[in-house]
């Protein structure tokens, strides 16, 4: 928030904020983003991501610098440099044969890959980006931890369990309703066809031997259904009878 | 009928409160001067009343306990919501199947959380001599209550 803005009423603060974001932002410095921590297993490779935000267009003179400070060490050494479209790997330190440039300045990406990790690689990596004329800004640091076996990140199992269970429940609910809907529709269609057949039968009583082939499925369906309706009606009469008995 | 309805709602809210309390309160394990729950590990210094808390470990089993507790809360809330929906939309004589199913799911979730915790808690804090705190017991109490209210929902028929 802008310093000195009166905090008593919110509208001047808002105005000041808006003003600063509109007018002061272009003059603001370059901002570099990296992960905070990266975990890698011994012998594997790890990608150190680095991106940046700058108010200027990406210039041809853009440069990326990666520095490394070992865990417990005091001095940071430069291990990688990218300038004028060319990556340079510094000929000092333990990384000289293990660094690979995978970034692309036009995508604002200055990532590097470190191959064949070792326990001695634990430490802090600093990414610094200069995009002339936008050169003033903070660097960003990522700490590398090398493990024998990479532990699962916090929240992965949590999210997986919650998402999985919720997904399964939703899916089964959806499936249940779909099946019920289809079943009800089929039943309704069957009912309609049956009633139509009954009407037809009433009007034209004995005319079934001529077009047997075409009528068979309908007849089967009707037979099938008539049985069930009979059962239902039987049940109904039974129930009625029982209730009558009960009444008596 | 109104009394029954009120009773069911009270039971459901009680289950919900139990679930919330057992998920949040830091009393799953208590020992001399420190208490832990699903989210953090707190130690009270023996001199003053200063409490230091730090995040609990990222153990996979602990995460699954957290996940199942959250799921049980979600399902129970959803069940209460569905109950009110069904109360107004259900035809006469219908049963509260979906409500009941979600409440039973909440009960099963809290059961699995509590049982995973029981079996696996030495994995993430090896110190013995701790005893189970009241939040753990509340989780176990919530399980039969949730199951009971779920079964009641399934049995219950709607009347005008």
mmCIF file of C-alpha atoms in Angstrom:
data_model
loop_
_atom_site.group_PDB
_atom_site.id
_atom_site.type_symbol
_atom_site.label_atom_id
_atom_site.label_comp_id
_atom_site.label_asym_id
_atom_site.label_seq_id
_atom_site.Cartn_x
_atom_site.Cartn_y
_atom_site.Cartn_z
ATOM 1 C CA UNK A 1 0.000 0.000 0.000
ATOM 2 C CA UNK A 2 1.143 3.516 -0.680
ATOM 3 C CA UNK A 3 2.881 4.977 2.311
ATOM 4 C CA UNK A 4 1.399 8.069 3.871
ATOM 5 C CA UNK A 5 -2.084 7.382 2.598
ATOM 6 C CA UNK A 6 -4.692 8.225 5.209
ATOM 7 C CA UNK A 7 -6.048 5.025 6.627
ATOM 8 C CA UNK A 8 -9.163 6.544 8.138
ATOM 9 C CA UNK A 9 -11.321 6.527 5.024
ATOM 10 C CA UNK A 10 -11.044 3.761 2.460
ATOM 11 C CA UNK A 11 -11.642 5.733 -0.731
ATOM 12 C CA UNK A 12 -8.378 7.756 -0.735
ATOM 13 C CA UNK A 13 -6.474 4.571 -0.048
ATOM 14 C CA UNK A 14 -8.174 2.898 -2.947
ATOM 15 C CA UNK A 15 -7.501 5.873 -5.154
ATOM 16 C CA UNK A 16 -3.869 5.915 -4.135
ATOM 17 C CA UNK A 17 -3.616 2.203 -4.818
ATOM 18 C CA UNK A 18 -5.186 2.607 -8.208
ATOM 19 C CA UNK A 19 -2.927 5.532 -8.968
ATOM 20 C CA UNK A 20 0.152 3.625 -7.952
ATOM 21 C CA UNK A 21 -0.853 0.596 -9.974
ATOM 22 C CA UNK A 22 -1.557 2.705 -13.023
ATOM 23 C CA UNK A 23 1.293 5.164 -12.911
ATOM 24 C CA UNK A 24 3.979 3.743 -10.697
ATOM 25 C CA UNK A 25 3.922 0.151 -11.893
ATOM 26 C CA UNK A 26 5.728 0.686 -15.203
ATOM 27 C CA UNK A 27 8.610 2.202 -13.310
ATOM 28 C CA UNK A 28 8.744 -0.748 -10.977
ATOM 29 C CA UNK A 29 11.590 -3.182 -11.028
ATOM 30 C CA UNK A 30 11.825 -6.613 -12.510
ATOM 31 C CA UNK A 31 10.371 -9.410 -10.402
ATOM 32 C CA UNK A 32 11.854 -12.902 -10.523
ATOM 33 C CA UNK A 33 9.935 -16.023 -9.580
ATOM 34 C CA UNK A 34 11.283 -19.431 -8.614
ATOM 35 C CA UNK A 35 10.008 -22.302 -6.518
ATOM 36 C CA UNK A 36 10.866 -22.088 -2.851
ATOM 37 C CA UNK A 37 11.997 -25.668 -2.495
ATOM 38 C CA UNK A 38 12.860 -28.415 -4.911
ATOM 39 C CA UNK A 39 13.275 -32.053 -3.968
ATOM 40 C CA UNK A 40 15.260 -34.535 -5.948
ATOM 41 C CA UNK A 41 16.424 -38.107 -5.595
ATOM 42 C CA UNK A 42 20.070 -39.120 -5.744
ATOM 43 C CA UNK A 43 21.189 -39.802 -9.318
ATOM 44 C CA UNK A 44 18.090 -38.286 -10.865
ATOM 45 C CA UNK A 45 17.691 -34.875 -12.418
ATOM 46 C CA UNK A 46 15.848 -31.818 -11.236
ATOM 47 C CA UNK A 47 14.588 -28.725 -13.035
ATOM 48 C CA UNK A 48 15.114 -25.352 -11.403
ATOM 49 C CA UNK A 49 12.389 -23.115 -12.756
ATOM 50 C CA UNK A 50 12.896 -19.401 -13.064
ATOM 51 C CA UNK A 51 10.576 -16.902 -14.639
ATOM 52 C CA UNK A 52 10.174 -13.158 -14.321
ATOM 53 C CA UNK A 53 7.812 -10.279 -14.748
ATOM 54 C CA UNK A 54 8.999 -7.111 -16.388
ATOM 55 C CA UNK A 55 7.195 -4.062 -17.623
ATOM 56 C CA UNK A 56 9.516 -3.875 -20.620
ATOM 57 C CA UNK A 57 9.502 -6.012 -23.708
ATOM 58 C CA UNK A 58 11.939 -8.882 -23.616
ATOM 59 C CA UNK A 59 15.094 -7.359 -25.061
ATOM 60 C CA UNK A 60 17.915 -9.041 -26.941
ATOM 61 C CA UNK A 61 20.311 -8.137 -24.167
ATOM 62 C CA UNK A 62 18.427 -10.163 -21.597
ATOM 63 C CA UNK A 63 20.628 -12.131 -19.237
ATOM 64 C CA UNK A 64 20.024 -14.867 -16.704
ATOM 65 C CA UNK A 65 22.456 -15.737 -13.964
ATOM 66 C CA UNK A 66 22.284 -18.720 -11.645
ATOM 67 C CA UNK A 67 24.375 -18.702 -8.490
ATOM 68 C CA UNK A 68 24.894 -21.536 -6.076
ATOM 69 C CA UNK A 69 25.560 -21.391 -2.377
ATOM 70 C CA UNK A 70 26.282 -24.743 -0.753
ATOM 71 C CA UNK A 71 24.461 -25.678 2.399
ATOM 72 C CA UNK A 72 26.405 -24.184 5.265
ATOM 73 C CA UNK A 73 28.770 -22.407 2.903
ATOM 74 C CA UNK A 74 29.168 -18.693 2.902
ATOM 75 C CA UNK A 75 30.090 -17.727 -0.617
ATOM 76 C CA UNK A 76 27.858 -17.991 -3.606
ATOM 77 C CA UNK A 77 29.497 -18.966 -6.860
ATOM 78 C CA UNK A 78 28.169 -18.278 -10.285
ATOM 79 C CA UNK A 79 27.403 -21.527 -12.052
ATOM 80 C CA UNK A 80 25.480 -20.518 -15.136
ATOM 81 C CA UNK A 81 25.094 -17.492 -17.292
ATOM 82 C CA UNK A 82 22.937 -16.701 -20.273
ATOM 83 C CA UNK A 83 23.628 -13.585 -22.291
ATOM 84 C CA UNK A 84 23.196 -12.400 -25.875
ATOM 85 C CA UNK A 85 21.315 -15.547 -26.834
ATOM 86 C CA UNK A 86 24.098 -17.875 -25.673
ATOM 87 C CA UNK A 87 24.224 -20.061 -22.534
ATOM 88 C CA UNK A 88 27.567 -20.174 -20.747
ATOM 89 C CA UNK A 89 28.309 -22.789 -18.108
ATOM 90 C CA UNK A 90 30.951 -21.614 -15.678
ATOM 91 C CA UNK A 91 34.027 -23.797 -15.546
ATOM 92 C CA UNK A 92 34.106 -23.880 -11.766
ATOM 93 C CA UNK A 93 32.317 -25.877 -9.139
ATOM 94 C CA UNK A 94 30.814 -29.307 -9.305
ATOM 95 C CA UNK A 95 28.079 -28.531 -11.775
ATOM 96 C CA UNK A 96 30.074 -27.774 -14.905
ATOM 97 C CA UNK A 97 29.158 -30.996 -16.712
ATOM 98 C CA UNK A 98 25.723 -31.446 -15.260
ATOM 99 C CA UNK A 99 23.877 -28.276 -16.144
ATOM 100 C CA UNK A 100 21.560 -28.043 -19.119
ATOM 101 C CA UNK A 101 19.814 -24.917 -20.311
ATOM 102 C CA UNK A 102 16.113 -25.534 -20.984
ATOM 103 C CA UNK A 103 14.789 -21.996 -20.812
ATOM 104 C CA UNK A 104 13.531 -19.687 -23.494
ATOM 105 C CA UNK A 105 13.909 -15.954 -22.900
ATOM 106 C CA UNK A 106 10.999 -15.101 -25.153
ATOM 107 C CA UNK A 107 8.712 -17.143 -22.920
ATOM 108 C CA UNK A 108 10.289 -15.396 -19.916
ATOM 109 C CA UNK A 109 11.751 -18.699 -18.849
ATOM 110 C CA UNK A 110 15.254 -19.133 -17.472
ATOM 111 C CA UNK A 111 15.081 -22.684 -16.213
ATOM 112 C CA UNK A 112 18.021 -25.042 -15.962
ATOM 113 C CA UNK A 113 18.235 -28.779 -15.386
ATOM 114 C CA UNK A 114 20.801 -30.359 -13.108
ATOM 115 C CA UNK A 115 21.593 -33.963 -13.900
ATOM 116 C CA UNK A 116 22.945 -36.763 -11.743
ATOM 117 C CA UNK A 117 22.198 -35.259 -8.340
ATOM 118 C CA UNK A 118 24.361 -35.974 -5.340
ATOM 119 C CA UNK A 119 23.966 -35.304 -1.620
ATOM 120 C CA UNK A 120 26.622 -32.611 -1.865
ATOM 121 C CA UNK A 121 24.370 -30.577 -4.148
ATOM 122 C CA UNK A 122 22.163 -29.502 -1.253
ATOM 123 C CA UNK A 123 22.086 -25.746 -1.165
ATOM 124 C CA UNK A 124 20.520 -22.558 -2.376
ATOM 125 C CA UNK A 125 20.286 -21.560 -6.012
ATOM 126 C CA UNK A 126 19.677 -17.937 -6.872
ATOM 127 C CA UNK A 127 18.170 -16.798 -10.135
ATOM 128 C CA UNK A 128 18.897 -13.275 -11.309
ATOM 129 C CA UNK A 129 17.392 -11.743 -14.423
ATOM 130 C CA UNK A 130 18.373 -8.510 -16.138
ATOM 131 C CA UNK A 131 16.156 -7.262 -18.914
ATOM 132 C CA UNK A 132 17.705 -3.945 -19.980
ATOM 133 C CA UNK A 133 16.657 -1.272 -19.365
ATOM 134 C CA UNK A 134 14.782 -3.034 -16.574
ATOM 135 C CA UNK A 135 17.686 -4.206 -14.452
ATOM 136 C CA UNK A 136 16.840 -3.240 -10.905
ATOM 137 C CA UNK A 137 15.065 -5.917 -8.929
ATOM 138 C CA UNK A 138 15.237 -8.641 -6.395
ATOM 139 C CA UNK A 139 16.610 -12.065 -7.129
ATOM 140 C CA UNK A 140 14.748 -15.211 -6.181
ATOM 141 C CA UNK A 141 16.075 -18.250 -4.396
ATOM 142 C CA UNK A 142 15.263 -21.919 -4.551
ATOM 143 C CA UNK A 143 16.600 -24.465 -2.100
ATOM 144 C CA UNK A 144 17.501 -27.902 -3.357
ATOM 145 C CA UNK A 145 17.187 -30.933 -1.123
ATOM 146 C CA UNK A 146 18.542 -34.233 -2.311
ATOM 147 C CA UNK A 147 16.996 -37.346 -0.819
ATOM 148 C CA UNK A 148 17.594 -41.022 -1.218
ATOM 149 C CA UNK A 149 13.936 -41.333 -2.053
ATOM 150 C CA UNK A 150 11.803 -38.299 -2.782
ATOM 151 C CA UNK A 151 9.074 -37.979 -0.153
ATOM 152 C CA UNK A 152 5.569 -37.297 -1.397
ATOM 153 C CA UNK A 153 4.725 -33.674 -1.190
ATOM 154 C CA UNK A 154 2.330 -32.568 1.482
ATOM 155 C CA UNK A 155 -1.237 -32.467 0.274
ATOM 156 C CA UNK A 156 -0.878 -34.925 -2.573
ATOM 157 C CA UNK A 157 -2.376 -37.846 -0.687
ATOM 158 C CA UNK A 158 -4.897 -35.554 0.999
ATOM 159 C CA UNK A 159 -6.113 -34.143 -2.283
ATOM 160 C CA UNK A 160 -6.081 -37.499 -3.988
ATOM 161 C CA UNK A 161 -8.200 -39.150 -1.290
ATOM 162 C CA UNK A 162 -10.725 -36.322 -1.096
ATOM 163 C CA UNK A 163 -10.963 -35.917 -4.842
ATOM 164 C CA UNK A 164 -11.130 -39.632 -5.474
ATOM 165 C CA UNK A 165 -13.885 -40.350 -2.961
ATOM 166 C CA UNK A 166 -15.961 -37.346 -3.980
ATOM 167 C CA UNK A 167 -15.530 -38.271 -7.637
ATOM 168 C CA UNK A 168 -16.577 -41.866 -7.061
ATOM 169 C CA UNK A 169 -19.633 -40.813 -5.045
ATOM 170 C CA UNK A 170 -20.711 -38.264 -7.637
ATOM 171 C CA UNK A 171 -20.157 -40.712 -10.470
ATOM 172 C CA UNK A 172 -22.153 -43.471 -8.815
ATOM 173 C CA UNK A 173 -24.950 -41.041 -8.010
ATOM 174 C CA UNK A 174 -25.030 -39.902 -11.620
ATOM 175 C CA UNK A 175 -25.012 -43.478 -12.872
ATOM 176 C CA UNK A 176 -27.821 -44.433 -10.526
ATOM 177 C CA UNK A 177 -30.029 -41.605 -11.709
ATOM 178 C CA UNK A 178 -29.223 -42.305 -15.348
ATOM 179 C CA UNK A 179 -30.135 -45.952 -15.008
ATOM 180 C CA UNK A 180 -33.336 -45.109 -13.176
ATOM 181 C CA UNK A 181 -34.278 -42.508 -15.754
ATOM 182 C CA UNK A 182 -33.723 -44.937 -18.639
ATOM 183 C CA UNK A 183 -35.650 -47.671 -16.889
ATOM 184 C CA UNK A 184 -38.594 -45.394 -16.185
ATOM 185 C CA UNK A 185 -38.657 -44.212 -19.770
ATOM 186 C CA UNK A 186 -38.608 -47.747 -21.107
ATOM 187 C CA UNK A 187 -41.348 -48.726 -18.776
ATOM 188 C CA UNK A 188 -43.478 -45.791 -19.838
ATOM 189 C CA UNK A 189 -42.911 -46.559 -23.520
ATOM 190 C CA UNK A 190 -43.851 -50.186 -22.956
ATOM 191 C CA UNK A 191 -46.973 -49.163 -21.160
ATOM 192 C CA UNK A 192 -47.966 -46.870 -23.984
ATOM 193 C CA UNK A 193 -47.401 -49.517 -26.624
ATOM 194 C CA UNK A 194 -49.349 -52.035 -24.610
ATOM 195 C CA UNK A 195 -52.337 -49.819 -24.256
ATOM 196 C CA UNK A 196 -52.221 -49.128 -27.978
ATOM 197 C CA UNK A 197 -52.122 -52.867 -28.670
ATOM 198 C CA UNK A 198 -55.052 -53.488 -26.421
ATOM 199 C CA UNK A 199 -57.056 -50.916 -28.251
ATOM 200 C CA UNK A 200 -56.110 -52.453 -31.605
ATOM 201 C CA UNK A 201 -57.063 -55.872 -30.366
ATOM 202 C CA UNK A 202 -60.420 -54.625 -29.324
ATOM 203 C CA UNK A 203 -61.086 -53.157 -32.731
ATOM 204 C CA UNK A 204 -59.700 -56.015 -34.874
ATOM 205 C CA UNK A 205 -59.968 -59.189 -32.886
ATOM 206 C CA UNK A 206 -58.578 -62.058 -35.074
ATOM 207 C CA UNK A 207 -55.964 -60.861 -37.530
ATOM 208 C CA UNK A 208 -52.627 -62.058 -36.278
ATOM 209 C CA UNK A 209 -51.497 -64.883 -38.603
ATOM 210 C CA UNK A 210 -50.892 -62.668 -41.644
ATOM 211 C CA UNK A 211 -48.077 -60.397 -40.445
ATOM 212 C CA UNK A 212 -46.416 -62.541 -37.904
ATOM 213 C CA UNK A 213 -42.816 -61.635 -38.712
ATOM 214 C CA UNK A 214 -43.224 -57.984 -38.111
ATOM 215 C CA UNK A 215 -45.368 -58.332 -35.074
ATOM 216 C CA UNK A 216 -43.367 -60.844 -33.134
ATOM 217 C CA UNK A 217 -41.284 -58.531 -30.930
ATOM 218 C CA UNK A 218 -44.329 -56.497 -30.028
ATOM 219 C CA UNK A 219 -46.210 -59.653 -29.214
ATOM 220 C CA UNK A 220 -43.394 -60.919 -27.073
ATOM 221 C CA UNK A 221 -43.207 -57.676 -25.252
ATOM 222 C CA UNK A 222 -46.910 -57.740 -24.781
ATOM 223 C CA UNK A 223 -46.892 -61.305 -23.551
ATOM 224 C CA UNK A 224 -44.109 -60.539 -21.179
ATOM 225 C CA UNK A 225 -45.820 -57.512 -19.880
ATOM 226 C CA UNK A 226 -49.244 -59.047 -19.695
ATOM 227 C CA UNK A 227 -47.824 -61.627 -17.373
ATOM 228 C CA UNK A 228 -46.443 -59.018 -15.072
ATOM 229 C CA UNK A 229 -49.601 -56.972 -15.197
ATOM 230 C CA UNK A 230 -51.525 -60.095 -14.445
ATOM 231 C CA UNK A 231 -49.340 -60.711 -11.463
ATOM 232 C CA UNK A 232 -49.807 -57.163 -10.374
ATOM 233 C CA UNK A 233 -53.531 -57.340 -10.814
ATOM 234 C CA UNK A 234 -53.581 -60.610 -8.940
ATOM 235 C CA UNK A 235 -51.666 -59.001 -6.184
ATOM 236 C CA UNK A 236 -53.997 -56.102 -6.250
ATOM 237 C CA UNK A 237 -57.078 -58.256 -6.008
ATOM 238 C CA UNK A 238 -55.421 -60.268 -3.307
ATOM 239 C CA UNK A 239 -54.559 -57.131 -1.429
ATOM 240 C CA UNK A 240 -58.038 -55.852 -1.891
ATOM 241 C CA UNK A 241 -59.467 -59.116 -0.690
ATOM 242 C CA UNK A 242 -57.210 -59.084 2.298
ATOM 243 C CA UNK A 243 -58.119 -55.563 3.137
ATOM 244 C CA UNK A 244 -61.707 -56.512 2.794
ATOM 245 C CA UNK A 245 -61.102 -59.415 5.082
ATOM 246 C CA UNK A 246 -59.403 -57.084 7.468
ATOM 247 C CA UNK A 247 -62.332 -54.825 7.358
ATOM 248 C CA UNK A 248 -64.595 -57.667 8.127
ATOM 249 C CA UNK B 1 -44.221 -36.023 13.762
ATOM 250 C CA UNK B 2 -42.802 -32.602 14.447
ATOM 251 C CA UNK B 3 -41.087 -33.911 17.548
ATOM 252 C CA UNK B 4 -39.521 -36.746 15.570
ATOM 253 C CA UNK B 5 -38.335 -34.318 12.933
ATOM 254 C CA UNK B 6 -36.836 -32.072 15.561
ATOM 255 C CA UNK B 7 -35.122 -35.020 17.199
ATOM 256 C CA UNK B 8 -33.579 -36.128 13.945
ATOM 257 C CA UNK B 9 -32.296 -32.660 13.174
ATOM 258 C CA UNK B 10 -30.845 -32.327 16.665
ATOM 259 C CA UNK B 11 -29.106 -35.675 16.257
ATOM 260 C CA UNK B 12 -27.710 -34.625 12.902
ATOM 261 C CA UNK B 13 -26.446 -31.306 14.229
ATOM 262 C CA UNK B 14 -24.891 -33.097 17.182
ATOM 263 C CA UNK B 15 -23.037 -35.412 14.809
ATOM 264 C CA UNK B 16 -21.898 -32.417 12.805
ATOM 265 C CA UNK B 17 -20.607 -30.640 15.902
ATOM 266 C CA UNK B 18 -18.776 -33.773 17.024
ATOM 267 C CA UNK B 19 -17.160 -34.100 13.623
ATOM 268 C CA UNK B 20 -16.094 -30.480 13.538
ATOM 269 C CA UNK B 21 -14.709 -30.560 17.066
ATOM 270 C CA UNK B 22 -12.784 -33.758 16.545
ATOM 271 C CA UNK B 23 -11.374 -32.468 13.266
ATOM 272 C CA UNK B 24 -10.238 -29.133 14.637
ATOM 273 C CA UNK B 25 -9.353 -29.498 18.297
ATOM 274 C CA UNK B 26 -5.767 -30.330 19.062
ATOM 275 C CA UNK B 27 -6.409 -33.185 21.456
ATOM 276 C CA UNK B 28 -5.983 -36.420 19.529
ATOM 277 C CA UNK B 29 -2.979 -37.426 21.555
ATOM 278 C CA UNK B 30 -2.070 -35.906 24.876
ATOM 279 C CA UNK B 31 1.065 -36.523 26.860
ATOM 280 C CA UNK B 32 3.177 -34.675 29.360
ATOM 281 C CA UNK B 33 3.077 -31.108 28.153
ATOM 282 C CA UNK B 34 2.253 -31.706 24.561
ATOM 283 C CA UNK B 35 -0.834 -32.417 22.551
ATOM 284 C CA UNK B 36 -1.204 -33.285 18.908
ATOM 285 C CA UNK B 37 -3.984 -33.412 16.422
ATOM 286 C CA UNK B 38 -4.269 -33.958 12.735
ATOM 287 C CA UNK B 39 -2.822 -30.607 11.827
ATOM 288 C CA UNK B 40 -0.244 -29.523 14.350
ATOM 289 C CA UNK B 41 1.963 -30.586 17.165
ATOM 290 C CA UNK B 42 1.862 -28.371 20.231
ATOM 291 C CA UNK B 43 4.208 -28.330 23.202
ATOM 292 C CA UNK B 44 3.613 -26.348 26.349
ATOM 293 C CA UNK B 45 6.804 -25.422 28.116
ATOM 294 C CA UNK B 46 6.911 -26.605 31.721
ATOM 295 C CA UNK B 47 7.839 -23.150 33.041
ATOM 296 C CA UNK B 48 5.390 -20.710 31.608
ATOM 297 C CA UNK B 49 2.236 -20.993 29.656
ATOM 298 C CA UNK B 50 4.055 -20.585 26.370
ATOM 299 C CA UNK B 51 2.788 -22.854 23.666
ATOM 300 C CA UNK B 52 4.830 -23.782 20.655
ATOM 301 C CA UNK B 53 3.029 -25.304 17.741
ATOM 302 C CA UNK B 54 4.463 -26.608 14.543
ATOM 303 C CA UNK B 55 2.950 -28.399 11.614
ATOM 304 C CA UNK B 56 2.539 -32.115 11.865
ATOM 305 C CA UNK B 57 4.442 -34.399 9.567
ATOM 306 C CA UNK B 58 3.533 -35.035 5.960
ATOM 307 C CA UNK B 59 3.095 -38.740 6.572
ATOM 308 C CA UNK B 60 0.850 -40.364 3.968
ATOM 309 C CA UNK B 61 -1.303 -42.113 6.530
ATOM 310 C CA UNK B 62 -1.797 -38.927 8.512
ATOM 311 C CA UNK B 63 -2.849 -37.214 5.308
ATOM 312 C CA UNK B 64 -5.395 -39.917 4.638
ATOM 313 C CA UNK B 65 -6.758 -39.453 8.164
ATOM 314 C CA UNK B 66 -7.094 -35.726 7.499
ATOM 315 C CA UNK B 67 -8.742 -36.425 4.156
ATOM 316 C CA UNK B 68 -11.298 -38.845 5.573
ATOM 317 C CA UNK B 69 -12.164 -36.486 8.428
ATOM 318 C CA UNK B 70 -12.730 -33.649 5.962
ATOM 319 C CA UNK B 71 -14.784 -35.972 3.790
ATOM 320 C CA UNK B 72 -16.965 -36.971 6.717
ATOM 321 C CA UNK B 73 -17.643 -33.321 7.512
ATOM 322 C CA UNK B 74 -18.442 -32.620 3.866
ATOM 323 C CA UNK B 75 -20.789 -35.584 3.596
ATOM 324 C CA UNK B 76 -22.563 -34.722 6.821
ATOM 325 C CA UNK B 77 -23.106 -31.108 5.784
ATOM 326 C CA UNK B 78 -24.297 -32.271 2.381
ATOM 327 C CA UNK B 79 -26.664 -34.693 4.057
ATOM 328 C CA UNK B 80 -28.192 -31.982 6.210
ATOM 329 C CA UNK B 81 -28.626 -29.807 3.141
ATOM 330 C CA UNK B 82 -30.216 -32.645 1.174
ATOM 331 C CA UNK B 83 -32.509 -33.400 4.096
ATOM 332 C CA UNK B 84 -33.973 -29.928 3.987
ATOM 333 C CA UNK B 85 -34.264 -30.140 0.219
ATOM 334 C CA UNK B 86 -36.049 -33.476 0.387
ATOM 335 C CA UNK B 87 -38.270 -32.307 3.193
ATOM 336 C CA UNK B 88 -39.899 -29.889 0.797
ATOM 337 C CA UNK B 89 -39.693 -31.763 -2.496
ATOM 338 C CA UNK B 90 -40.304 -35.389 -1.609
ATOM 339 C CA UNK B 91 -43.681 -36.899 -2.412
ATOM 340 C CA UNK B 92 -45.763 -38.231 0.411
ATOM 341 C CA UNK B 93 -44.586 -41.614 1.605
ATOM 342 C CA UNK B 94 -41.162 -41.287 0.007
ATOM 343 C CA UNK B 95 -38.009 -42.143 1.862
ATOM 344 C CA UNK B 96 -34.970 -39.988 2.506
ATOM 345 C CA UNK B 97 -32.625 -42.344 0.688
ATOM 346 C CA UNK B 98 -29.989 -39.864 -0.524
ATOM 347 C CA UNK B 99 -29.832 -38.064 2.793
ATOM 348 C CA UNK B 100 -29.402 -41.347 4.587
ATOM 349 C CA UNK B 101 -26.772 -42.601 2.164
ATOM 350 C CA UNK B 102 -24.664 -39.475 2.619
ATOM 351 C CA UNK B 103 -24.961 -39.617 6.390
ATOM 352 C CA UNK B 104 -23.922 -43.265 6.409
ATOM 353 C CA UNK B 105 -20.985 -42.358 4.162
ATOM 354 C CA UNK B 106 -19.985 -39.685 6.683
ATOM 355 C CA UNK B 107 -20.113 -42.302 9.424
ATOM 356 C CA UNK B 108 -17.967 -44.710 7.433
ATOM 357 C CA UNK B 109 -15.459 -41.955 6.694
ATOM 358 C CA UNK B 110 -15.049 -41.001 10.320
ATOM 359 C CA UNK B 111 -14.730 -44.666 11.198
ATOM 360 C CA UNK B 112 -11.946 -45.191 8.693
ATOM 361 C CA UNK B 113 -10.192 -42.030 9.890
ATOM 362 C CA UNK B 114 -10.285 -43.113 13.507
ATOM 363 C CA UNK B 115 -9.186 -46.646 12.720
ATOM 364 C CA UNK B 116 -6.315 -45.504 10.499
ATOM 365 C CA UNK B 117 -5.234 -43.177 13.289
ATOM 366 C CA UNK B 118 -5.401 -45.964 15.833
ATOM 367 C CA UNK B 119 -3.278 -48.315 13.788
ATOM 368 C CA UNK B 120 -0.805 -45.899 12.243
ATOM 369 C CA UNK B 121 -0.166 -43.153 14.772
ATOM 370 C CA UNK B 122 3.182 -44.567 15.967
ATOM 371 C CA UNK B 123 4.461 -43.879 12.448
ATOM 372 C CA UNK B 124 4.476 -40.139 12.853
ATOM 373 C CA UNK B 125 5.092 -39.658 16.526
ATOM 374 C CA UNK B 126 7.047 -42.471 17.962
ATOM 375 C CA UNK B 127 7.004 -41.254 21.543
ATOM 376 C CA UNK B 128 5.158 -43.703 23.725
ATOM 377 C CA UNK B 129 3.470 -42.811 26.986
ATOM 378 C CA UNK B 130 0.915 -40.615 25.302
ATOM 379 C CA UNK B 131 -2.740 -41.341 25.719
ATOM 380 C CA UNK B 132 -5.629 -40.630 23.431
ATOM 381 C CA UNK B 133 -7.243 -37.248 23.920
ATOM 382 C CA UNK B 134 -10.897 -36.344 23.888
ATOM 383 C CA UNK B 135 -11.012 -35.350 20.222
ATOM 384 C CA UNK B 136 -10.096 -38.928 19.295
ATOM 385 C CA UNK B 137 -12.862 -40.266 21.536
ATOM 386 C CA UNK B 138 -15.342 -37.791 20.054
ATOM 387 C CA UNK B 139 -14.463 -39.084 16.607
ATOM 388 C CA UNK B 140 -15.293 -42.604 17.720
ATOM 389 C CA UNK B 141 -18.538 -41.377 19.324
ATOM 390 C CA UNK B 142 -19.500 -39.580 16.131
ATOM 391 C CA UNK B 143 -19.254 -42.804 14.131
ATOM 392 C CA UNK B 144 -22.203 -44.752 15.651
ATOM 393 C CA UNK B 145 -24.280 -41.602 15.941
ATOM 394 C CA UNK B 146 -23.786 -40.786 12.271
ATOM 395 C CA UNK B 147 -24.588 -44.348 11.306
ATOM 396 C CA UNK B 148 -27.709 -44.287 13.492
ATOM 397 C CA UNK B 149 -29.017 -41.071 12.043
ATOM 398 C CA UNK B 150 -28.287 -42.348 8.543
ATOM 399 C CA UNK B 151 -30.283 -45.504 9.184
ATOM 400 C CA UNK B 152 -33.127 -43.427 10.625
ATOM 401 C CA UNK B 153 -33.151 -41.332 7.461
ATOM 402 C CA UNK B 154 -33.385 -44.430 5.296
ATOM 403 C CA UNK B 155 -36.203 -45.902 7.371
ATOM 404 C CA UNK B 156 -38.082 -42.639 7.742
ATOM 405 C CA UNK B 157 -41.036 -42.026 5.446
ATOM 406 C CA UNK B 158 -42.279 -38.601 4.636
ATOM 407 C CA UNK B 159 -45.685 -37.665 5.924
ATOM 408 C CA UNK B 160 -47.700 -34.583 5.324
#
